[in-house]
mmCIF file with all atom_site columns, C-alpha atoms and ligand atoms in Angstrom:
data_model
loop_
_atom_site.group_PDB
_atom_site.id
_atom_site.type_symbol
_atom_site.label_atom_id
_atom_site.label_alt_id
_atom_site.label_comp_id
_atom_site.label_asym_id
_atom_site.label_entity_id
_atom_site.label_seq_id
_atom_site.pdbx_PDB_ins_code
_atom_site.Cartn_x
_atom_site.Cartn_y
_atom_site.Cartn_z
_atom_site.occupancy
_atom_site.B_iso_or_equiv
_atom_site.pdbx_formal_charge
_atom_site.auth_seq_id
_atom_site.auth_comp_id
_atom_site.auth_asym_id
_atom_site.auth_atom_id
_atom_site.pdbx_PDB_model_num
ATOM   1   C  CA  . MET D 1 1   ? 66.632 99.763  110.192 1.00 0.00 ? 236 MET D CA  1
ATOM   2   C  CA  . ILE D 1 2   ? 68.865 97.369  112.151 1.00 0.00 ? 237 ILE D CA  1
ATOM   3   C  CA  . GLY D 1 3   ? 71.574 95.536  110.250 1.00 0.00 ? 238 GLY D CA  1
ATOM   4   C  CA  . ARG D 1 4   ? 74.239 93.051  111.313 1.00 0.00 ? 239 ARG D CA  1
ATOM   5   C  CA  . LEU D 1 5   ? 74.615 91.815  114.870 1.00 0.00 ? 240 LEU D CA  1
ATOM   6   C  CA  . ASN D 1 6   ? 77.809 93.601  115.939 1.00 0.00 ? 241 ASN D CA  1
ATOM   7   C  CA  . HIS D 1 7   ? 78.162 91.944  119.343 1.00 0.00 ? 242 HIS D CA  1
ATOM   8   C  CA  . VAL D 1 8   ? 76.517 90.098  122.183 1.00 0.00 ? 243 VAL D CA  1
ATOM   9   C  CA  . ALA D 1 9   ? 77.580 91.532  125.550 1.00 0.00 ? 244 ALA D CA  1
ATOM   10  C  CA  . ILE D 1 10  ? 78.037 89.489  128.715 1.00 0.00 ? 245 ILE D CA  1
ATOM   11  C  CA  . ALA D 1 11  ? 78.510 91.196  132.101 1.00 0.00 ? 246 ALA D CA  1
ATOM   12  C  CA  . VAL D 1 12  ? 81.044 89.227  134.142 1.00 0.00 ? 247 VAL D CA  1
ATOM   13  C  CA  . PRO D 1 13  ? 82.180 89.337  137.799 1.00 0.00 ? 248 PRO D CA  1
ATOM   14  C  CA  . ASP D 1 14  ? 85.801 88.489  136.885 1.00 0.00 ? 249 ASP D CA  1
ATOM   15  C  CA  . LEU D 1 15  ? 87.007 89.799  133.525 1.00 0.00 ? 250 LEU D CA  1
ATOM   16  C  CA  . GLU D 1 16  ? 90.311 87.899  133.444 1.00 0.00 ? 251 GLU D CA  1
ATOM   17  C  CA  . ALA D 1 17  ? 88.615 84.613  134.340 1.00 0.00 ? 252 ALA D CA  1
ATOM   18  C  CA  . ALA D 1 18  ? 85.975 85.151  131.655 1.00 0.00 ? 253 ALA D CA  1
ATOM   19  C  CA  . ALA D 1 19  ? 88.632 86.060  129.057 1.00 0.00 ? 254 ALA D CA  1
ATOM   20  C  CA  . LYS D 1 20  ? 90.607 82.939  130.026 1.00 0.00 ? 255 LYS D CA  1
ATOM   21  C  CA  . THR D 1 21  ? 87.514 80.771  129.569 1.00 0.00 ? 256 THR D CA  1
ATOM   22  C  CA  . TYR D 1 22  ? 86.937 82.075  126.049 1.00 0.00 ? 257 TYR D CA  1
ATOM   23  C  CA  . ARG D 1 23  ? 90.666 81.993  125.159 1.00 0.00 ? 258 ARG D CA  1
ATOM   24  C  CA  . ASP D 1 24  ? 91.755 78.690  126.746 1.00 0.00 ? 259 ASP D CA  1
ATOM   25  C  CA  . THR D 1 25  ? 88.612 76.608  127.180 1.00 0.00 ? 260 THR D CA  1
ATOM   26  C  CA  . LEU D 1 26  ? 86.808 77.730  124.036 1.00 0.00 ? 261 LEU D CA  1
ATOM   27  C  CA  . GLY D 1 27  ? 89.897 78.491  121.953 1.00 0.00 ? 262 GLY D CA  1
ATOM   28  C  CA  . ALA D 1 28  ? 88.752 81.906  120.771 1.00 0.00 ? 263 ALA D CA  1
ATOM   29  C  CA  . LYS D 1 29  ? 90.785 85.011  119.903 1.00 0.00 ? 264 LYS D CA  1
ATOM   30  C  CA  . VAL D 1 30  ? 90.464 87.428  122.835 1.00 0.00 ? 265 VAL D CA  1
ATOM   31  C  CA  . SER D 1 31  ? 91.510 91.102  122.992 1.00 0.00 ? 266 SER D CA  1
ATOM   32  C  CA  . PRO D 1 32  ? 93.330 92.648  125.964 1.00 0.00 ? 267 PRO D CA  1
ATOM   33  C  CA  . PRO D 1 33  ? 91.151 94.544  128.483 1.00 0.00 ? 268 PRO D CA  1
ATOM   34  C  CA  . GLN D 1 34  ? 90.058 97.982  127.199 1.00 0.00 ? 269 GLN D CA  1
ATOM   35  C  CA  . PRO D 1 35  ? 88.991 100.518 129.870 1.00 0.00 ? 270 PRO D CA  1
ATOM   36  C  CA  . GLU D 1 36  ? 86.044 102.638 128.750 1.00 0.00 ? 271 GLU D CA  1
ATOM   37  C  CA  . PRO D 1 37  ? 85.663 105.183 131.594 1.00 0.00 ? 272 PRO D CA  1
ATOM   38  C  CA  . ALA D 1 38  ? 83.037 107.204 129.720 1.00 0.00 ? 273 ALA D CA  1
ATOM   39  C  CA  . HIS D 1 39  ? 80.827 104.123 129.805 1.00 0.00 ? 274 HIS D CA  1
ATOM   40  C  CA  . GLY D 1 40  ? 81.750 102.881 133.292 1.00 0.00 ? 275 GLY D CA  1
ATOM   41  C  CA  . VAL D 1 41  ? 83.060 99.540  132.040 1.00 0.00 ? 276 VAL D CA  1
ATOM   42  C  CA  . THR D 1 42  ? 86.178 97.676  131.029 1.00 0.00 ? 277 THR D CA  1
ATOM   43  C  CA  . VAL D 1 43  ? 85.611 95.527  127.940 1.00 0.00 ? 278 VAL D CA  1
ATOM   44  C  CA  . VAL D 1 44  ? 87.283 92.500  126.362 1.00 0.00 ? 279 VAL D CA  1
ATOM   45  C  CA  . PHE D 1 45  ? 86.275 91.451  122.840 1.00 0.00 ? 280 PHE D CA  1
ATOM   46  C  CA  . VAL D 1 46  ? 86.079 87.825  121.750 1.00 0.00 ? 281 VAL D CA  1
ATOM   47  C  CA  . GLU D 1 47  ? 86.471 87.792  117.957 1.00 0.00 ? 282 GLU D CA  1
ATOM   48  C  CA  . LEU D 1 48  ? 84.281 85.231  116.160 1.00 0.00 ? 283 LEU D CA  1
ATOM   49  C  CA  . PRO D 1 49  ? 83.903 84.534  112.445 1.00 0.00 ? 284 PRO D CA  1
ATOM   50  C  CA  . ASN D 1 50  ? 80.427 86.117  112.279 1.00 0.00 ? 285 ASN D CA  1
ATOM   51  C  CA  . THR D 1 51  ? 80.195 88.483  115.273 1.00 0.00 ? 286 THR D CA  1
ATOM   52  C  CA  . LYS D 1 52  ? 81.845 89.370  118.592 1.00 0.00 ? 287 LYS D CA  1
ATOM   53  C  CA  . ILE D 1 53  ? 81.272 88.677  122.259 1.00 0.00 ? 288 ILE D CA  1
ATOM   54  C  CA  . GLU D 1 54  ? 81.826 91.721  124.452 1.00 0.00 ? 289 GLU D CA  1
ATOM   55  C  CA  . LEU D 1 55  ? 82.820 90.803  128.004 1.00 0.00 ? 290 LEU D CA  1
ATOM   56  C  CA  . LEU D 1 56  ? 81.939 93.677  130.363 1.00 0.00 ? 291 LEU D CA  1
ATOM   57  C  CA  . HIS D 1 57  ? 83.099 94.446  133.896 1.00 0.00 ? 292 HIS D CA  1
ATOM   58  C  CA  . PRO D 1 58  ? 82.199 97.541  135.973 1.00 0.00 ? 293 PRO D CA  1
ATOM   59  C  CA  . LEU D 1 59  ? 84.742 100.406 135.976 1.00 0.00 ? 294 LEU D CA  1
ATOM   60  C  CA  . GLY D 1 60  ? 84.453 103.157 138.579 1.00 0.00 ? 295 GLY D CA  1
ATOM   61  C  CA  . ASP D 1 61  ? 81.787 103.602 141.235 1.00 0.00 ? 296 ASP D CA  1
ATOM   62  C  CA  . ALA D 1 62  ? 78.895 104.624 138.980 1.00 0.00 ? 297 ALA D CA  1
ATOM   63  C  CA  . SER D 1 63  ? 78.903 101.791 136.467 1.00 0.00 ? 298 SER D CA  1
ATOM   64  C  CA  . PRO D 1 64  ? 75.553 101.251 134.695 1.00 0.00 ? 299 PRO D CA  1
ATOM   65  C  CA  . ILE D 1 65  ? 76.113 97.500  134.928 1.00 0.00 ? 300 ILE D CA  1
ATOM   66  C  CA  . ALA D 1 66  ? 76.772 97.333  138.693 1.00 0.00 ? 301 ALA D CA  1
ATOM   67  C  CA  . SER D 1 67  ? 73.172 96.609  139.655 1.00 0.00 ? 302 SER D CA  1
ATOM   68  C  CA  . PHE D 1 68  ? 72.875 94.071  136.820 1.00 0.00 ? 303 PHE D CA  1
ATOM   69  C  CA  . LEU D 1 69  ? 75.785 92.120  138.356 1.00 0.00 ? 304 LEU D CA  1
ATOM   70  C  CA  . GLU D 1 70  ? 74.255 92.425  141.826 1.00 0.00 ? 305 GLU D CA  1
ATOM   71  C  CA  . ARG D 1 71  ? 71.149 90.756  140.367 1.00 0.00 ? 306 ARG D CA  1
ATOM   72  C  CA  . ASN D 1 72  ? 73.243 88.250  138.418 1.00 0.00 ? 307 ASN D CA  1
ATOM   73  C  CA  . PRO D 1 73  ? 76.345 87.569  140.561 1.00 0.00 ? 308 PRO D CA  1
ATOM   74  C  CA  . SER D 1 74  ? 77.645 84.817  138.247 1.00 0.00 ? 309 SER D CA  1
ATOM   75  C  CA  . GLY D 1 75  ? 77.322 87.143  135.261 1.00 0.00 ? 310 GLY D CA  1
ATOM   76  C  CA  . GLY D 1 76  ? 74.858 87.084  132.390 1.00 0.00 ? 311 GLY D CA  1
ATOM   77  C  CA  . MET D 1 77  ? 73.839 88.235  128.960 1.00 0.00 ? 312 MET D CA  1
ATOM   78  C  CA  . HIS D 1 78  ? 73.657 92.017  129.131 1.00 0.00 ? 313 HIS D CA  1
ATOM   79  C  CA  . HIS D 1 79  ? 72.834 93.444  125.709 1.00 0.00 ? 314 HIS D CA  1
ATOM   80  C  CA  . LEU D 1 80  ? 72.701 92.926  121.977 1.00 0.00 ? 315 LEU D CA  1
ATOM   81  C  CA  . CYS D 1 81  ? 74.373 95.450  119.659 1.00 0.00 ? 316 CYS D CA  1
ATOM   82  C  CA  . PHE D 1 82  ? 72.948 95.951  116.173 1.00 0.00 ? 317 PHE D CA  1
ATOM   83  C  CA  . GLU D 1 83  ? 74.586 98.006  113.437 1.00 0.00 ? 318 GLU D CA  1
ATOM   84  C  CA  . VAL D 1 84  ? 72.742 100.911 111.824 1.00 0.00 ? 319 VAL D CA  1
ATOM   85  C  CA  . GLU D 1 85  ? 73.769 103.172 108.937 1.00 0.00 ? 320 GLU D CA  1
ATOM   86  C  CA  . ASP D 1 86  ? 72.423 106.390 110.435 1.00 0.00 ? 321 ASP D CA  1
ATOM   87  C  CA  . ILE D 1 87  ? 72.138 106.395 114.232 1.00 0.00 ? 322 ILE D CA  1
ATOM   88  C  CA  . LEU D 1 88  ? 70.400 109.767 114.463 1.00 0.00 ? 323 LEU D CA  1
ATOM   89  C  CA  . ALA D 1 89  ? 67.757 108.773 111.911 1.00 0.00 ? 324 ALA D CA  1
ATOM   90  C  CA  . ALA D 1 90  ? 67.302 105.460 113.755 1.00 0.00 ? 325 ALA D CA  1
ATOM   91  C  CA  . ARG D 1 91  ? 67.029 107.280 117.087 1.00 0.00 ? 326 ARG D CA  1
ATOM   92  C  CA  . ASP D 1 92  ? 64.437 109.738 115.810 1.00 0.00 ? 327 ASP D CA  1
ATOM   93  C  CA  . ARG D 1 93  ? 62.390 106.969 114.191 1.00 0.00 ? 328 ARG D CA  1
ATOM   94  C  CA  . LEU D 1 94  ? 62.452 104.879 117.366 1.00 0.00 ? 329 LEU D CA  1
ATOM   95  C  CA  . LYS D 1 95  ? 61.511 107.845 119.561 1.00 0.00 ? 330 LYS D CA  1
ATOM   96  C  CA  . ALA D 1 96  ? 58.642 108.661 117.185 1.00 0.00 ? 331 ALA D CA  1
ATOM   97  C  CA  . GLN D 1 97  ? 57.436 105.093 117.786 1.00 0.00 ? 332 GLN D CA  1
ATOM   98  C  CA  . GLY D 1 98  ? 57.553 105.648 121.549 1.00 0.00 ? 333 GLY D CA  1
ATOM   99  C  CA  . ALA D 1 99  ? 60.755 103.755 122.341 1.00 0.00 ? 334 ALA D CA  1
ATOM   100 C  CA  . ARG D 1 100 ? 62.898 105.076 125.187 1.00 0.00 ? 335 ARG D CA  1
ATOM   101 C  CA  . VAL D 1 101 ? 66.456 106.083 124.247 1.00 0.00 ? 336 VAL D CA  1
ATOM   102 C  CA  . LEU D 1 102 ? 68.688 105.923 127.339 1.00 0.00 ? 337 LEU D CA  1
ATOM   103 C  CA  . GLY D 1 103 ? 70.961 108.679 128.651 1.00 0.00 ? 338 GLY D CA  1
ATOM   104 C  CA  . ASP D 1 104 ? 70.504 112.152 127.183 1.00 0.00 ? 339 ASP D CA  1
ATOM   105 C  CA  . GLY D 1 105 ? 69.518 110.670 123.818 1.00 0.00 ? 340 GLY D CA  1
ATOM   106 C  CA  . ASN D 1 106 ? 72.717 111.753 122.109 1.00 0.00 ? 341 ASN D CA  1
ATOM   107 C  CA  . PRO D 1 107 ? 75.110 109.094 120.828 1.00 0.00 ? 342 PRO D CA  1
ATOM   108 C  CA  . LYS D 1 108 ? 78.382 108.507 122.698 1.00 0.00 ? 343 LYS D CA  1
ATOM   109 C  CA  . ILE D 1 109 ? 81.513 107.034 121.156 1.00 0.00 ? 344 ILE D CA  1
ATOM   110 C  CA  . GLY D 1 110 ? 81.635 103.336 121.951 1.00 0.00 ? 345 GLY D CA  1
ATOM   111 C  CA  . ALA D 1 111 ? 84.386 100.719 122.192 1.00 0.00 ? 346 ALA D CA  1
ATOM   112 C  CA  . HIS D 1 112 ? 84.895 100.641 118.428 1.00 0.00 ? 347 HIS D CA  1
ATOM   113 C  CA  . GLY D 1 113 ? 85.233 104.418 118.134 1.00 0.00 ? 348 GLY D CA  1
ATOM   114 C  CA  . LYS D 1 114 ? 81.758 104.645 116.586 1.00 0.00 ? 349 LYS D CA  1
ATOM   115 C  CA  . PRO D 1 115 ? 78.612 106.429 117.863 1.00 0.00 ? 350 PRO D CA  1
ATOM   116 C  CA  . VAL D 1 116 ? 76.396 104.221 120.033 1.00 0.00 ? 351 VAL D CA  1
ATOM   117 C  CA  . LEU D 1 117 ? 73.001 104.542 121.725 1.00 0.00 ? 352 LEU D CA  1
ATOM   118 C  CA  . PHE D 1 118 ? 71.051 102.300 124.084 1.00 0.00 ? 353 PHE D CA  1
ATOM   119 C  CA  . LEU D 1 119 ? 67.326 101.474 124.067 1.00 0.00 ? 354 LEU D CA  1
ATOM   120 C  CA  . HIS D 1 120 ? 65.403 100.547 127.212 1.00 0.00 ? 355 HIS D CA  1
ATOM   121 C  CA  . PRO D 1 121 ? 65.026 96.776  127.750 1.00 0.00 ? 356 PRO D CA  1
ATOM   122 C  CA  . LYS D 1 122 ? 61.410 97.168  128.739 1.00 0.00 ? 357 LYS D CA  1
ATOM   123 C  CA  . ASP D 1 123 ? 60.578 98.329  125.207 1.00 0.00 ? 358 ASP D CA  1
ATOM   124 C  CA  . PHE D 1 124 ? 62.370 95.421  123.515 1.00 0.00 ? 359 PHE D CA  1
ATOM   125 C  CA  . VAL D 1 125 ? 61.066 92.226  125.082 1.00 0.00 ? 360 VAL D CA  1
ATOM   126 C  CA  . GLY D 1 126 ? 63.317 92.411  128.119 1.00 0.00 ? 361 GLY D CA  1
ATOM   127 C  CA  . THR D 1 127 ? 66.497 92.920  126.101 1.00 0.00 ? 362 THR D CA  1
ATOM   128 C  CA  . LEU D 1 128 ? 68.806 95.907  126.385 1.00 0.00 ? 363 LEU D CA  1
ATOM   129 C  CA  . ILE D 1 129 ? 69.579 96.997  122.814 1.00 0.00 ? 364 ILE D CA  1
ATOM   130 C  CA  . GLU D 1 130 ? 72.652 98.928  121.702 1.00 0.00 ? 365 GLU D CA  1
ATOM   131 C  CA  . LEU D 1 131 ? 72.815 100.558 118.285 1.00 0.00 ? 366 LEU D CA  1
ATOM   132 C  CA  . GLU D 1 132 ? 76.221 101.249 116.703 1.00 0.00 ? 367 GLU D CA  1
ATOM   133 C  CA  . GLN D 1 133 ? 76.610 103.383 113.590 1.00 0.00 ? 368 GLN D CA  1
ATOM   134 C  CA  . VAL D 1 134 ? 78.899 101.749 111.044 1.00 0.00 ? 369 VAL D CA  1
HETATM 135 C  C1  . LIG O 2 .   ? 82.175 100.868 125.788 1.00 0.00 ? 424 LIG O C1  1
HETATM 136 C  C2  . LIG O 2 .   ? 80.809 100.856 125.314 1.00 0.00 ? 424 LIG O C2  1
HETATM 137 C  C3  . LIG O 2 .   ? 80.345 99.447  125.050 1.00 0.00 ? 424 LIG O C3  1
HETATM 138 C  C4  . LIG O 2 .   ? 80.157 99.266  123.548 1.00 0.00 ? 424 LIG O C4  1
HETATM 139 O  O1  . LIG O 2 .   ? 79.647 98.207  123.133 1.00 0.00 ? 424 LIG O O1  1
HETATM 140 O  O2  . LIG O 2 .   ? 80.601 100.173 122.803 1.00 0.00 ? 424 LIG O O2  1
HETATM 141 C  C5  . LIG O 2 .   ? 79.098 99.115  125.810 1.00 0.00 ? 424 LIG O C5  1
HETATM 142 O  O3  . LIG O 2 .   ? 78.304 98.288  125.434 1.00 0.00 ? 424 LIG O O3  1
HETATM 143 S  S1  . LIG O 2 .   ? 78.858 99.960  127.308 1.00 0.00 ? 424 LIG O S1  1
HETATM 144 C  C6  . LIG O 2 .   ? 77.645 98.904  128.160 1.00 0.00 ? 424 LIG O C6  1
HETATM 145 C  C7  . LIG O 2 .   ? 77.291 99.487  129.490 1.00 0.00 ? 424 LIG O C7  1
HETATM 146 N  N1  . LIG O 2 .   ? 76.412 100.637 129.347 1.00 0.00 ? 424 LIG O N1  1
HETATM 147 C  C8  . LIG O 2 .   ? 75.079 100.504 129.377 1.00 0.00 ? 424 LIG O C8  1
HETATM 148 O  O4  . LIG O 2 .   ? 74.551 99.429  129.564 1.00 0.00 ? 424 LIG O O4  1
HETATM 149 C  C9  . LIG O 2 .   ? 74.288 101.781 129.166 1.00 0.00 ? 424 LIG O C9  1
HETATM 150 C  C10 . LIG O 2 .   ? 72.799 101.487 129.065 1.00 0.00 ? 424 LIG O C10 1
HETATM 151 N  N2  . LIG O 2 .   ? 72.341 100.831 130.267 1.00 0.00 ? 424 LIG O N2  1
HETATM 152 C  C11 . LIG O 2 .   ? 71.661 101.540 131.250 1.00 0.00 ? 424 LIG O C11 1
HETATM 153 O  O5  . LIG O 2 .   ? 71.451 102.731 131.162 1.00 0.00 ? 424 LIG O O5  1
HETATM 154 C  C12 . LIG O 2 .   ? 71.225 100.724 132.445 1.00 0.00 ? 424 LIG O C12 1
HETATM 155 O  O6  . LIG O 2 .   ? 71.916 99.500  132.469 1.00 0.00 ? 424 LIG O O6  1
HETATM 156 C  C13 . LIG O 2 .   ? 69.681 100.409 132.433 1.00 0.00 ? 424 LIG O C13 1
HETATM 157 C  C14 . LIG O 2 .   ? 68.903 101.712 132.515 1.00 0.00 ? 424 LIG O C14 1
HETATM 158 C  C15 . LIG O 2 .   ? 69.299 99.633  131.183 1.00 0.00 ? 424 LIG O C15 1
HETATM 159 C  C16 . LIG O 2 .   ? 69.361 99.541  133.631 1.00 0.00 ? 424 LIG O C16 1
HETATM 160 O  O7  . LIG O 2 .   ? 69.961 100.140 134.752 1.00 0.00 ? 424 LIG O O7  1
HETATM 161 P  P1  . LIG O 2 .   ? 69.632 99.517  136.190 1.00 0.00 ? 424 LIG O P1  1
HETATM 162 O  O8  . LIG O 2 .   ? 69.781 98.027  136.176 1.00 0.00 ? 424 LIG O O8  1
HETATM 163 O  O9  . LIG O 2 .   ? 70.427 100.270 137.215 1.00 0.00 ? 424 LIG O O9  1
HETATM 164 O  O10 . LIG O 2 .   ? 68.125 99.945  136.299 1.00 0.00 ? 424 LIG O O10 1
HETATM 165 P  P2  . LIG O 2 .   ? 67.001 99.215  137.083 1.00 0.00 ? 424 LIG O P2  1
HETATM 166 O  O11 . LIG O 2 .   ? 67.591 98.379  138.169 1.00 0.00 ? 424 LIG O O11 1
HETATM 167 O  O12 . LIG O 2 .   ? 65.997 100.253 137.399 1.00 0.00 ? 424 LIG O O12 1
HETATM 168 O  O13 . LIG O 2 .   ? 66.402 98.231  135.945 1.00 0.00 ? 424 LIG O O13 1
HETATM 169 C  C17 . LIG O 2 .   ? 65.254 98.640  135.248 1.00 0.00 ? 424 LIG O C17 1
HETATM 170 C  C18 . LIG O 2 .   ? 64.611 97.364  134.741 1.00 0.00 ? 424 LIG O C18 1
HETATM 171 O  O14 . LIG O 2 .   ? 65.390 96.923  133.615 1.00 0.00 ? 424 LIG O O14 1
HETATM 172 C  C19 . LIG O 2 .   ? 65.892 95.612  133.883 1.00 0.00 ? 424 LIG O C19 1
HETATM 173 N  N3  . LIG O 2 .   ? 67.210 95.560  133.318 1.00 0.00 ? 424 LIG O N3  1
HETATM 174 C  C20 . LIG O 2 .   ? 68.301 96.225  133.715 1.00 0.00 ? 424 LIG O C20 1
HETATM 175 N  N4  . LIG O 2 .   ? 69.376 95.920  132.935 1.00 0.00 ? 424 LIG O N4  1
HETATM 176 C  C21 . LIG O 2 .   ? 68.910 95.017  132.032 1.00 0.00 ? 424 LIG O C21 1
HETATM 177 C  C22 . LIG O 2 .   ? 69.514 94.301  130.962 1.00 0.00 ? 424 LIG O C22 1
HETATM 178 N  N5  . LIG O 2 .   ? 70.828 94.459  130.680 1.00 0.00 ? 424 LIG O N5  1
HETATM 179 N  N6  . LIG O 2 .   ? 68.761 93.457  130.234 1.00 0.00 ? 424 LIG O N6  1
HETATM 180 C  C23 . LIG O 2 .   ? 67.440 93.298  130.528 1.00 0.00 ? 424 LIG O C23 1
HETATM 181 N  N7  . LIG O 2 .   ? 66.788 93.934  131.535 1.00 0.00 ? 424 LIG O N7  1
HETATM 182 C  C24 . LIG O 2 .   ? 67.530 94.783  132.272 1.00 0.00 ? 424 LIG O C24 1
HETATM 183 C  C25 . LIG O 2 .   ? 65.891 95.460  135.378 1.00 0.00 ? 424 LIG O C25 1
HETATM 184 O  O15 . LIG O 2 .   ? 65.820 94.097  135.704 1.00 0.00 ? 424 LIG O O15 1
HETATM 185 C  C26 . LIG O 2 .   ? 64.654 96.211  135.749 1.00 0.00 ? 424 LIG O C26 1
HETATM 186 O  O16 . LIG O 2 .   ? 63.545 95.407  135.459 1.00 0.00 ? 424 LIG O O16 1
HETATM 187 P  P3  . LIG O 2 .   ? 62.359 95.271  136.541 1.00 0.00 ? 424 LIG O P3  1
HETATM 188 O  O17 . LIG O 2 .   ? 61.410 94.270  135.940 1.00 0.00 ? 424 LIG O O17 1
HETATM 189 O  O18 . LIG O 2 .   ? 61.801 96.686  136.662 1.00 0.00 ? 424 LIG O O18 1
HETATM 190 O  O19 . LIG O 2 .   ? 63.053 94.798  137.819 1.00 0.00 ? 424 LIG O O19 1
HETATM 191 CO CO1 . LIG O 2 .   ? 78.165 96.943  123.758 1.00 0.00 ? 425 LIG O CO1 1
#
């Protein structure tokens, strides 16, 4: 079911500082900040040869990552995003196996303009999983 690792997401307390670290200290190619109000975050992508790092910062007063940052004030690994060919088939198969699909269970359009879904971390060894249809 899951394919390539599309990105590893890191929630950060200071998006510009985190982008500067990846751009200047680590010498990586970094995108400008991209507000994603439907998801309650602003994202910056770090482009790597084999995957991406997604730097996340809360946007608005109902961000789903706000409490994560309260628990991890220096920032931390937030989720893994795997690619799938058919997100609805993947969703239905996962639900049939008892996995919890977050939100209303319907895909939303993510930062790459593709449908995404999230799976509860408690069902995946403490790791929040995002699926992105490619
Ligand atoms: C623009 C889209 C972009 C893209 O790539 O396209 C994105 O990736 S958007 C990313 C931001 N959106 C989301 O993360 C949506 C899905 N996330 C959620 O719905 C929440 O974050 C949720 C439900 C996973 C956790 O919310 P919250 O922390 O408020 O809930 P709790 O405090 O009740 O936590 C429950 C339980 O889960 C543990 N937890 C929370 N977040 C994580 C995490 N990222 N990784 C691992 N574990 C996590 C938390 O510690 C609690 O555990 P417990 O043992 O019960 O204390
Ligand atoms: Co993501």
